[in-house]
Short mmCIF file of C-alpha atoms in Angstrom, two decimals:
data_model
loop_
_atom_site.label_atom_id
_atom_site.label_comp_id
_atom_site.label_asym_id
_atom_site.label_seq_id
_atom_site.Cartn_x
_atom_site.Cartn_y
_atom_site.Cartn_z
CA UNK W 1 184.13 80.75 8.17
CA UNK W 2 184.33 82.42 4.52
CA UNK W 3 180.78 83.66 5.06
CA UNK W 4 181.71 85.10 8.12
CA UNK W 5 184.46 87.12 6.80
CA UNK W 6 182.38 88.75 4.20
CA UNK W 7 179.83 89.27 6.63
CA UNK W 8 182.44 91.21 8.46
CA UNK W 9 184.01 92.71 5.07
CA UNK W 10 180.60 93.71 4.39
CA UNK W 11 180.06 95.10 7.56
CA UNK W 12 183.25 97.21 7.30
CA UNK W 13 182.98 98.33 3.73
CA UNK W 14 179.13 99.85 4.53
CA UNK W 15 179.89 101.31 7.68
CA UNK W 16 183.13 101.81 9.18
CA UNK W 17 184.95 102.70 5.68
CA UNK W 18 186.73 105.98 5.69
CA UNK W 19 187.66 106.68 2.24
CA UNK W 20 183.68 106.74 1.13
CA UNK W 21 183.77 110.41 3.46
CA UNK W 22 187.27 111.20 2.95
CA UNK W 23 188.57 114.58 1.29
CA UNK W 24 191.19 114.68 -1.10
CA UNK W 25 194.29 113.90 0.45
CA UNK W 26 196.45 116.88 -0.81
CA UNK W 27 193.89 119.27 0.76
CA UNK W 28 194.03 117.12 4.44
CA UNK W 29 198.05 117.71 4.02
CA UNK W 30 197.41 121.59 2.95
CA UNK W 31 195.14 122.02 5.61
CA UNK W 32 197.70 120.85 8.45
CA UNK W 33 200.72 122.17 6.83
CA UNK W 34 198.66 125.48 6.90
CA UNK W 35 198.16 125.38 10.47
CA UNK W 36 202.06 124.63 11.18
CA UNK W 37 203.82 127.85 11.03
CA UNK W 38 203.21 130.66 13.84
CA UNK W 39 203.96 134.24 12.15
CA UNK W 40 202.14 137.09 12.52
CA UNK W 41 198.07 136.74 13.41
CA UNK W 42 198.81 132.96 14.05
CA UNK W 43 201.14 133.93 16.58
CA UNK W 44 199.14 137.08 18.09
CA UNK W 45 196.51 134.56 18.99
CA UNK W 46 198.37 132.19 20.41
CA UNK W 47 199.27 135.31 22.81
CA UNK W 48 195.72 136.77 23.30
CA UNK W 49 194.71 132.73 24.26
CA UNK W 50 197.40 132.25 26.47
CA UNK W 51 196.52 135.33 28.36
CA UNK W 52 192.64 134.26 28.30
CA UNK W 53 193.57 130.54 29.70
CA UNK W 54 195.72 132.30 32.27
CA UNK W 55 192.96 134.71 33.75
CA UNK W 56 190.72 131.48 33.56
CA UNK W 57 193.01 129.72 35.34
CA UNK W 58 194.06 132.81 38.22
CA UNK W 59 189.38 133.30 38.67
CA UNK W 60 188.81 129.48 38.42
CA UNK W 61 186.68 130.41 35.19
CA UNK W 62 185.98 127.07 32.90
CA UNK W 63 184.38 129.24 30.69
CA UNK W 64 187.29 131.10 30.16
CA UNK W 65 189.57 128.78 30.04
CA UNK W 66 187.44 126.47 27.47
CA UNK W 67 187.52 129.86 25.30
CA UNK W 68 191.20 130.01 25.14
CA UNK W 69 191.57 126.56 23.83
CA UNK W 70 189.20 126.98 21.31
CA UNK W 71 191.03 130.18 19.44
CA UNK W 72 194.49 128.15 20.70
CA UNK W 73 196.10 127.39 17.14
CA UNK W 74 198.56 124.93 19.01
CA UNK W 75 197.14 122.00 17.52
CA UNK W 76 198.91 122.48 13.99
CA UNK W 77 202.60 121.68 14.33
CA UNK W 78 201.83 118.92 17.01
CA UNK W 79 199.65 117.43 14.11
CA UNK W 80 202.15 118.62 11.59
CA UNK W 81 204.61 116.42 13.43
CA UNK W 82 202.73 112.99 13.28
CA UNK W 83 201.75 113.84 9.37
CA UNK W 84 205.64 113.76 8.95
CA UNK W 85 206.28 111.04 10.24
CA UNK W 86 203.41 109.17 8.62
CA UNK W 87 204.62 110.95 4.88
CA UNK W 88 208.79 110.69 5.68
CA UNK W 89 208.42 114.47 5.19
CA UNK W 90 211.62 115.50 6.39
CA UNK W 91 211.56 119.21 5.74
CA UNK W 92 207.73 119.50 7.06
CA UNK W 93 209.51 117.65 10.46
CA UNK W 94 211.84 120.15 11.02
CA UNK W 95 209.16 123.12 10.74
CA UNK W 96 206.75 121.43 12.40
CA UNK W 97 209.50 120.95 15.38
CA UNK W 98 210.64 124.52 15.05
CA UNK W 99 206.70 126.17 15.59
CA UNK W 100 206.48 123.90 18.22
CA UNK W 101 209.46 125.23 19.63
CA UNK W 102 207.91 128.94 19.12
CA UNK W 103 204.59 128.02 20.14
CA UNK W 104 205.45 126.84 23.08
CA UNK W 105 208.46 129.31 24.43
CA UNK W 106 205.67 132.21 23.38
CA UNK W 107 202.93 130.34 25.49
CA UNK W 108 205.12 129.78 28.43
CA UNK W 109 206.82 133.35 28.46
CA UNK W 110 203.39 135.22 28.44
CA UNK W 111 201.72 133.02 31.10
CA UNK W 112 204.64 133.73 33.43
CA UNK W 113 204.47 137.89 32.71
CA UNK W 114 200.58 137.55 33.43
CA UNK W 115 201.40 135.37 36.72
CA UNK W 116 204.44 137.61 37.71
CA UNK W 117 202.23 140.78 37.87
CA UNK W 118 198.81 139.72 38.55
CA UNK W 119 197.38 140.51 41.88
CA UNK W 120 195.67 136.96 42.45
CA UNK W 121 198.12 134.66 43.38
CA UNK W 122 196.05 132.05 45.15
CA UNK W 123 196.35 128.75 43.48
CA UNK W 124 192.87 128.10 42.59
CA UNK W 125 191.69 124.00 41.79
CA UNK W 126 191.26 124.55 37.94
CA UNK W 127 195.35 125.59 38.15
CA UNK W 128 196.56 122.28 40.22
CA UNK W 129 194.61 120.05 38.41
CA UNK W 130 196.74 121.21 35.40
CA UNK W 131 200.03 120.18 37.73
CA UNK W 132 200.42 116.38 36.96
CA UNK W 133 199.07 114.50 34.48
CA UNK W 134 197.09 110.39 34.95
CA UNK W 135 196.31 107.88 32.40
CA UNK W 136 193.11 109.36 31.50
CA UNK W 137 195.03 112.27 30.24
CA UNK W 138 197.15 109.64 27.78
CA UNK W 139 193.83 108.29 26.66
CA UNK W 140 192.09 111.78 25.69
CA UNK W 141 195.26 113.05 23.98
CA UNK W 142 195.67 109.87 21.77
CA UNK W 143 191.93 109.44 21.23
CA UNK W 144 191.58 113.37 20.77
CA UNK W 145 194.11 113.02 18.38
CA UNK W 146 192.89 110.53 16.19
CA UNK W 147 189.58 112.03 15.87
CA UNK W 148 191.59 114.99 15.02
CA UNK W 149 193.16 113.21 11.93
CA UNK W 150 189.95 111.27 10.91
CA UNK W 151 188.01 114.62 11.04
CA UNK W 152 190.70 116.69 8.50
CA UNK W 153 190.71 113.92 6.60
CA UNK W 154 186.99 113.66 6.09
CA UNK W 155 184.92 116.00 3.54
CA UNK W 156 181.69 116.90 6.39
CA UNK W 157 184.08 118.37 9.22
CA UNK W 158 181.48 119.12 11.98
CA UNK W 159 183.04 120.08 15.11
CA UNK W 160 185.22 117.63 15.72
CA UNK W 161 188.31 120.10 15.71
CA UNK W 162 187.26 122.30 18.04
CA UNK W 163 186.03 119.37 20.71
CA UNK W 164 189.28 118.29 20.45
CA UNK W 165 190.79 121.14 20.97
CA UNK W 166 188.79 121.23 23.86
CA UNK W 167 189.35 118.02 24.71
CA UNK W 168 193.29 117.40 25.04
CA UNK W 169 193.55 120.95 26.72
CA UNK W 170 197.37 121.87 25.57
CA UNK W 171 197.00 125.64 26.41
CA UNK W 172 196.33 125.20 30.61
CA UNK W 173 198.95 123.30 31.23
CA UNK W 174 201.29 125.63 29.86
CA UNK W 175 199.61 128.80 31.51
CA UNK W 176 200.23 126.46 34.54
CA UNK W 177 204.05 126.22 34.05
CA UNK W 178 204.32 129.94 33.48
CA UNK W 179 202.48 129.80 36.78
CA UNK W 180 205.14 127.36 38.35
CA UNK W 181 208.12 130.18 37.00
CA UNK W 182 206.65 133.27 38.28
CA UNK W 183 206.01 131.74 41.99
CA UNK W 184 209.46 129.83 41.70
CA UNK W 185 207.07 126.56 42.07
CA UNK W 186 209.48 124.45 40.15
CA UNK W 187 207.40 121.49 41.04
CA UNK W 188 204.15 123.06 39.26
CA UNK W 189 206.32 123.39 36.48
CA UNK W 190 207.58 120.67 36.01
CA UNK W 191 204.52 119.06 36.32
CA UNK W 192 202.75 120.72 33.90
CA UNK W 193 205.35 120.76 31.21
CA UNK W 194 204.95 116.97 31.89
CA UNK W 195 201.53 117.01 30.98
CA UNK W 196 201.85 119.52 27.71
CA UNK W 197 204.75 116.91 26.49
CA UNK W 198 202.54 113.65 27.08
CA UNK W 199 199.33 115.52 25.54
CA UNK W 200 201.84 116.72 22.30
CA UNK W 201 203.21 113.12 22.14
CA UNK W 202 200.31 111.03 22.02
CA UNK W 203 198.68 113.28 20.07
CA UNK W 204 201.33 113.09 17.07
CA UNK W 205 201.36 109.60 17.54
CA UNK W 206 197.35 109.50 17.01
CA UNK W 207 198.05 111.57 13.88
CA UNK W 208 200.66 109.51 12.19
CA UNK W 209 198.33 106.19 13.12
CA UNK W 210 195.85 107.82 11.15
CA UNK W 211 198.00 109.14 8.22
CA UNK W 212 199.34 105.40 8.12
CA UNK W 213 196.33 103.62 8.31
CA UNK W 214 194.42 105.69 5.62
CA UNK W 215 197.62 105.32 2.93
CA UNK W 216 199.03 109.00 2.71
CA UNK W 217 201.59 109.17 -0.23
CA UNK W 218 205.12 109.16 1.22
CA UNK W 219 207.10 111.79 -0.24
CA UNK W 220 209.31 110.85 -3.26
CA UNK W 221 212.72 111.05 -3.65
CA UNK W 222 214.63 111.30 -6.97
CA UNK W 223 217.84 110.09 -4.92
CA UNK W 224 217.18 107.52 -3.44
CA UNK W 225 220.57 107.21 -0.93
CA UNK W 226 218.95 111.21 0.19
CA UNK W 227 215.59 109.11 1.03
CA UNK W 228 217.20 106.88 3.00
CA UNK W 229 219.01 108.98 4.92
CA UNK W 230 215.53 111.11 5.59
CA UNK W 231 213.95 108.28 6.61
CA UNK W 232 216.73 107.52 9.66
CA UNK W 233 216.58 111.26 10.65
CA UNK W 234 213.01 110.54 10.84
CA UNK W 235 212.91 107.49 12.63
CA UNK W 236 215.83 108.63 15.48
CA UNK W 237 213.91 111.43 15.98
CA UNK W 238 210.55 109.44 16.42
CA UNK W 239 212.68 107.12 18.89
CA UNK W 240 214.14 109.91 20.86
CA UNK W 241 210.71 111.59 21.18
CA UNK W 242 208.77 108.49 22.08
CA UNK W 243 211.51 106.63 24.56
CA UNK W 244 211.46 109.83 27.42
CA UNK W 245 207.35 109.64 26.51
CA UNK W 246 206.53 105.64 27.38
CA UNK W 247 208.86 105.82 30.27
CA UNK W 248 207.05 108.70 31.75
CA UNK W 249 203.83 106.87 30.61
CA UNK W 250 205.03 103.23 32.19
CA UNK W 251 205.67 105.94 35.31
CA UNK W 252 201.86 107.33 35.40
CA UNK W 253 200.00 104.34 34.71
CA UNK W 254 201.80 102.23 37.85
CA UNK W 255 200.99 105.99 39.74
CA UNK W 256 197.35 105.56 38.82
CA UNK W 257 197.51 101.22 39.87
CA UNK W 258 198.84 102.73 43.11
CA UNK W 259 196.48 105.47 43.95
CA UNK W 260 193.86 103.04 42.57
CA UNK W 261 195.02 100.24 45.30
CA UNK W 262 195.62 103.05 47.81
CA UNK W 263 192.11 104.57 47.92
CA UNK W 264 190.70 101.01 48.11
CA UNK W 265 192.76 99.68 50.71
CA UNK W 266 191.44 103.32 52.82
CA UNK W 267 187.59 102.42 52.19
CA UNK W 268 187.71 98.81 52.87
CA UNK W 269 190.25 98.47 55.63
CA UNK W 270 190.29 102.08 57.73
CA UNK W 271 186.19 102.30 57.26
CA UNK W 272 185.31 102.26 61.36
CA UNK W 273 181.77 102.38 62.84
CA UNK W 274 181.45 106.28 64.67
CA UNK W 275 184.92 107.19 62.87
CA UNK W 276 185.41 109.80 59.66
CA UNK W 277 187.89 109.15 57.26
CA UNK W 278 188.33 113.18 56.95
CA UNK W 279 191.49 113.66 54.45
CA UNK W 280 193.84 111.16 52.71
CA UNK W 281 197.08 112.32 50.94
CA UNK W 282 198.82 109.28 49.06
CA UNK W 283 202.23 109.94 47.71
CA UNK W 284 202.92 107.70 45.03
CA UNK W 285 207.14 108.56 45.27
CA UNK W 286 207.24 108.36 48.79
CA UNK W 287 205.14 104.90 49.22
CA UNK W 288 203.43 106.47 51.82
CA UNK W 289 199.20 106.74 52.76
CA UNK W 290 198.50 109.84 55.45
CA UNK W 291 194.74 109.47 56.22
CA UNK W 292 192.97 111.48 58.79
CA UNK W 293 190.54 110.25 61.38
CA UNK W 294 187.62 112.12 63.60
CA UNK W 295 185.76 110.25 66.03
CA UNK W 296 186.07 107.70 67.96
CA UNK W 297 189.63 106.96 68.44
CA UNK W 298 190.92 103.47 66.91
CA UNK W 299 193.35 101.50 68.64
CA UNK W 300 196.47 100.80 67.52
CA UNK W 301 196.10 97.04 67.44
CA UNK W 302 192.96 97.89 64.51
CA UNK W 303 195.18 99.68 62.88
CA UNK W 304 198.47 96.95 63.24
CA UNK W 305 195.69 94.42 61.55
CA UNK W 306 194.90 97.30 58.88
CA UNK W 307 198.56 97.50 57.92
CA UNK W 308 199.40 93.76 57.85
CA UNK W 309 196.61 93.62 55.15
CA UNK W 310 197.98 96.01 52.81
CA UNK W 311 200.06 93.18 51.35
CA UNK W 312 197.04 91.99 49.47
CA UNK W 313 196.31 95.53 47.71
CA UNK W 314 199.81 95.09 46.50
CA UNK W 315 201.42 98.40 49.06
CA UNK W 316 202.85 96.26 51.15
CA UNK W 317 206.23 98.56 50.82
CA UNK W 318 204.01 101.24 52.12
CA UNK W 319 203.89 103.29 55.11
CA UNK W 320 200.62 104.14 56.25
CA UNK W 321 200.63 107.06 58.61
CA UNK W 322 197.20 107.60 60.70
CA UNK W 323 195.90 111.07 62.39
CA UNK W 324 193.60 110.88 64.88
CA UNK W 325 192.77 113.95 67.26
CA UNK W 326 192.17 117.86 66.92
CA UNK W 327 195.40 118.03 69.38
CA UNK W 328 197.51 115.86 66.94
CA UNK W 329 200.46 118.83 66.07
CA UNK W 330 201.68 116.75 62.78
CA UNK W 331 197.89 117.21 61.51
CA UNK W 332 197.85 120.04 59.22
CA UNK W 333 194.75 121.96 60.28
CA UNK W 334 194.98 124.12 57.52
CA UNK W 335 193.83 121.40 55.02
CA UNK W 336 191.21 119.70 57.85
CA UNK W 337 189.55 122.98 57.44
CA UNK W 338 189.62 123.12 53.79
CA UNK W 339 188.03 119.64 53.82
CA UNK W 340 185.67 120.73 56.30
CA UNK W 341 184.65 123.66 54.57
CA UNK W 342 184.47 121.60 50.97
CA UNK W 343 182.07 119.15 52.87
CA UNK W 344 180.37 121.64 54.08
CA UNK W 345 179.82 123.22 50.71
CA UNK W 346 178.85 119.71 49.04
CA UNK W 347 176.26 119.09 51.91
CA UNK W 348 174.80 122.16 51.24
CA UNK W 349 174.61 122.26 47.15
CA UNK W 350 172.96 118.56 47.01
CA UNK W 351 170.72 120.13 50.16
CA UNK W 352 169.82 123.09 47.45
CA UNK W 353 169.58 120.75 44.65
CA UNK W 354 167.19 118.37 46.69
CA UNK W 355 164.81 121.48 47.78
CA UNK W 356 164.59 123.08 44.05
CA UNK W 357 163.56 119.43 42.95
CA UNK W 358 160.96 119.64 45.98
CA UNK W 359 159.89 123.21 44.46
CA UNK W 360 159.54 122.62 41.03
CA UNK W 361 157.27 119.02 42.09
CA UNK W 362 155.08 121.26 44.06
CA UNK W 363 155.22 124.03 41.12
CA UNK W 364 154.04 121.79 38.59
CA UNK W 365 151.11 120.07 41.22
CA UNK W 366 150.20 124.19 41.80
CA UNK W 367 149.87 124.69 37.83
CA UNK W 368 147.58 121.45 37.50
CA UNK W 369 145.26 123.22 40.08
CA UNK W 370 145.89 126.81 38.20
CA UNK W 371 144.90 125.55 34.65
CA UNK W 372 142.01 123.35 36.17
CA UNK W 373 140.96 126.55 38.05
CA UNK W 374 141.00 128.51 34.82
CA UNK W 375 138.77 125.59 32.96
CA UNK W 376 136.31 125.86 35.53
CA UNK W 377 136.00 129.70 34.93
CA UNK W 378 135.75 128.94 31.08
CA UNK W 379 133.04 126.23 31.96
CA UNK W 380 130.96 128.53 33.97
CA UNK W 381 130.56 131.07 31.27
CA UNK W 382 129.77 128.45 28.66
CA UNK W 383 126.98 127.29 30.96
CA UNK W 384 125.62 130.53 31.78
CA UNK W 385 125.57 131.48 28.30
CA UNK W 386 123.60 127.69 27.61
CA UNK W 387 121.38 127.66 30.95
CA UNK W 388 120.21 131.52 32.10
CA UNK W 389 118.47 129.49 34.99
CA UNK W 390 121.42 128.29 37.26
CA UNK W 391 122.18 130.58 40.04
CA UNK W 392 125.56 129.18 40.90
CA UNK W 393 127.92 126.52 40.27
CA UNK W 394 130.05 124.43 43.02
CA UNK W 395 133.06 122.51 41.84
CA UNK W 396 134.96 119.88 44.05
CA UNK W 397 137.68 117.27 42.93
CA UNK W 398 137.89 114.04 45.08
CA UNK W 399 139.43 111.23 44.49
CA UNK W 400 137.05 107.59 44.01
CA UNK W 401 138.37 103.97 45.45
CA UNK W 402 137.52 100.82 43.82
CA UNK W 403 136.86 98.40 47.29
CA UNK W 404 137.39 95.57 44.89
CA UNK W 405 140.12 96.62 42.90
CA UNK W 406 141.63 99.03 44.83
CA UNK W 407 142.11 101.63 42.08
CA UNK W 408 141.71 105.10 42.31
CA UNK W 409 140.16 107.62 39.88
CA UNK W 410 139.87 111.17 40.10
CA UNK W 411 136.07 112.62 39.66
CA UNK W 412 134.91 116.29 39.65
CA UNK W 413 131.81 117.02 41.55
CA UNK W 414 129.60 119.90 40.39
CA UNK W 415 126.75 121.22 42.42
CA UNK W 416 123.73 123.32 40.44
CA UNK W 417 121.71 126.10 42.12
CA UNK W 418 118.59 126.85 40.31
CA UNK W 419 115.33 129.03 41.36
#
């Protein structure tokens, strides 16, 4: 067992040790605490990138939009928070908080004068997938977060930073819920904001794991009743802060269980032989599964026996509503077509991706024959220059079978003319 844990020890102190790497801590603080406050430039470009992720977001441009989170400063108070936390820095708390503040009122007011006066107001698939967030988008903001940490902290930066920026995406979901105000889509914005306050959250919380784990010095306090008091300030605000952020994260993981169930339940139980499952919508707050048939019409005693087995994908409080027929009026045509049309479109790119891969196979046979030709050209003059006395040269290339083996072999025939 004791050889076993130093194995381990060992293990841990040669590779997975992050003070070997690590920078001086008072420059990892000075670096974040530099990035905290949101006057003048700092501020500008939090403008200019807002306005860049919104035009990304109103053309459906992912270049775009991954350009605006990479000059997006937002990152620094949301890390500044966590590193007060993690240091009982009370006074680098209530900046951090303030910036944030800024930062975000700035980043929502100019997204919503873009959306109120741009031209394009079609809500394009980059936008709504900015509109609520999943569990995924937890697990990138926390992991994001402490890579974040880990990477300020170390002495070879790389770029870490700007992946995460990248990454945990804080500027679209913002340009989203100055979408959501200049529509009057309060749902968009609510949504969104949703997401931007998970992301922040998690991401803090990553930072002041990190700060914890790899010993910051806590700030000192000559009084020590003063340091006590800091510390509760600190700690209610962590608990108000993370109390709304689990409950909305308890909320998105059971959403993501019941989608998870709900999409299974669909391809297992309403999968019928010369019928199209065509559109599903599941609404997680309603308990209820629409899904959209084409084809042969299913009877309503299949789809009875469908519904009394939803009890063992755990929906058995949900209503499943089915569609069946172009003449159905509840049927929204409007988003049959839009399937339609994305089938379509999906047929026909992996149609275009199968014929290139055809092309470039038959390009690359072509160029075998093409160099081979231009050998045989080189060959002929060398043997022209060596033998004056051949007249001309046949070349063939056939293929030779082994009747015993059954291999093949490839073999170039050449056929001499001489006088």
């Amino acid at each position: 067992m004791n050889k076993r844990k130093y194995l381990l020890r060992r293990f841990y102190d040669q590779y997975l040790d992050l003070n070997k790497s690590r920078e001086e801590e008072q420059k990892t603080v000075d670096s974040i605490c530099n990035g905290v406050e949101f006057k003048g430039a700092n501020l500008w470009i939090l403008v200019f990138a807002t306005f860049m992720a919104s035009l990304g977001l109103n053309v459906n441009s992912t270049a775009v939009i991954i350009g605006a989170m990479l000059i997006s400063p937002l990152m620094g108070p949301i890390m500044g928070i966590g590193l007060a936390v993690g240091q009982h820095n009370f006074e680098l708390m209530k900046k951090s908080l303030k910036n944030y503040f800024i930062a975000t009122l700035f980043s929502v007011v100019t997204a919503t004068i873009y959306f109120f006066f741009t031209p394009l107001n079609e809500v394009q698939s980059e936008l709504l997938a900015r509109t609520s967030p999943s569990i995924y988008d937890v697990f990138i903001a926390f992991m994001g977060g402490l890579a974040g940490i880990v990477a300020l902290a170390a002495k070879e930066k790389g770029n870490v930073i700007p992946g995460v920026a990248i990454a945990t995406a804080l500027m679209p979901p913002l340009c989203t819920a100055g979408f959501g105000l200049a529509t009057g889509n309060w749902l968009y914005f609510l949504g969104a904001f949703y997401l931007y306050f998970i992301n922040s959250v998690f991401i803090s919380l990553a930072t002041f794991l990190g700060v914890h784990f790899m010993h910051f010095k806590h700030k000192e306090f000559i009084d020590e009743e003063r340091g006590k008091k800091v510390r509760k300030y600190i700690i209610g605000i962590t608990v108000l802060t993370m109390c709304p952020a689990i409950y909305l994260t308890y909320g998105i993981v059971k959403e993501t269980f019941y989608n998870s169930a709900a999409n299974k339940f669909i391809a297992e139980e309403l999968s019928f032989p010369d019928t199209q499952i065509l559109n599903r919508e599941i609404s997680f707050d309603e308990r209820e599964i629409r899904v959209v048939l084409v084809g042969r019409e299913i009877d309503e005693i299949q789809l009875a026996a469908a519904r009394t087995r939803m009890d063992k994908y755990k929906l058995g409080e949900s209503k499943l509503v089915v569609f069946q027929g172009v003449n159905n009026e509840k049927m929204d045509i409007s988003n049959i077509k839009s399937m339609v049309m994305e089938d379509f479109y999906e047929k026909s790119e992996s149609q275009l991706i199968k014929q290139k891969n055809e092309i470039d196979s038959l390009t690359r046979v072509l160029d075998v024959y093409t160099r081979s030709g231009q050998a045989d050209q080189q060959l002929v003059k060398e043997m022209k220059v060596l033998f004056n006395d051949i007249q001309s040269v046949s070349l063939a290339r056939t293929v030779r079978l082994d009747m015993d083996s059954m291999k093949s072999d490839t073999l170039t025939y050449a056929i001499l003319v001489v006088p």
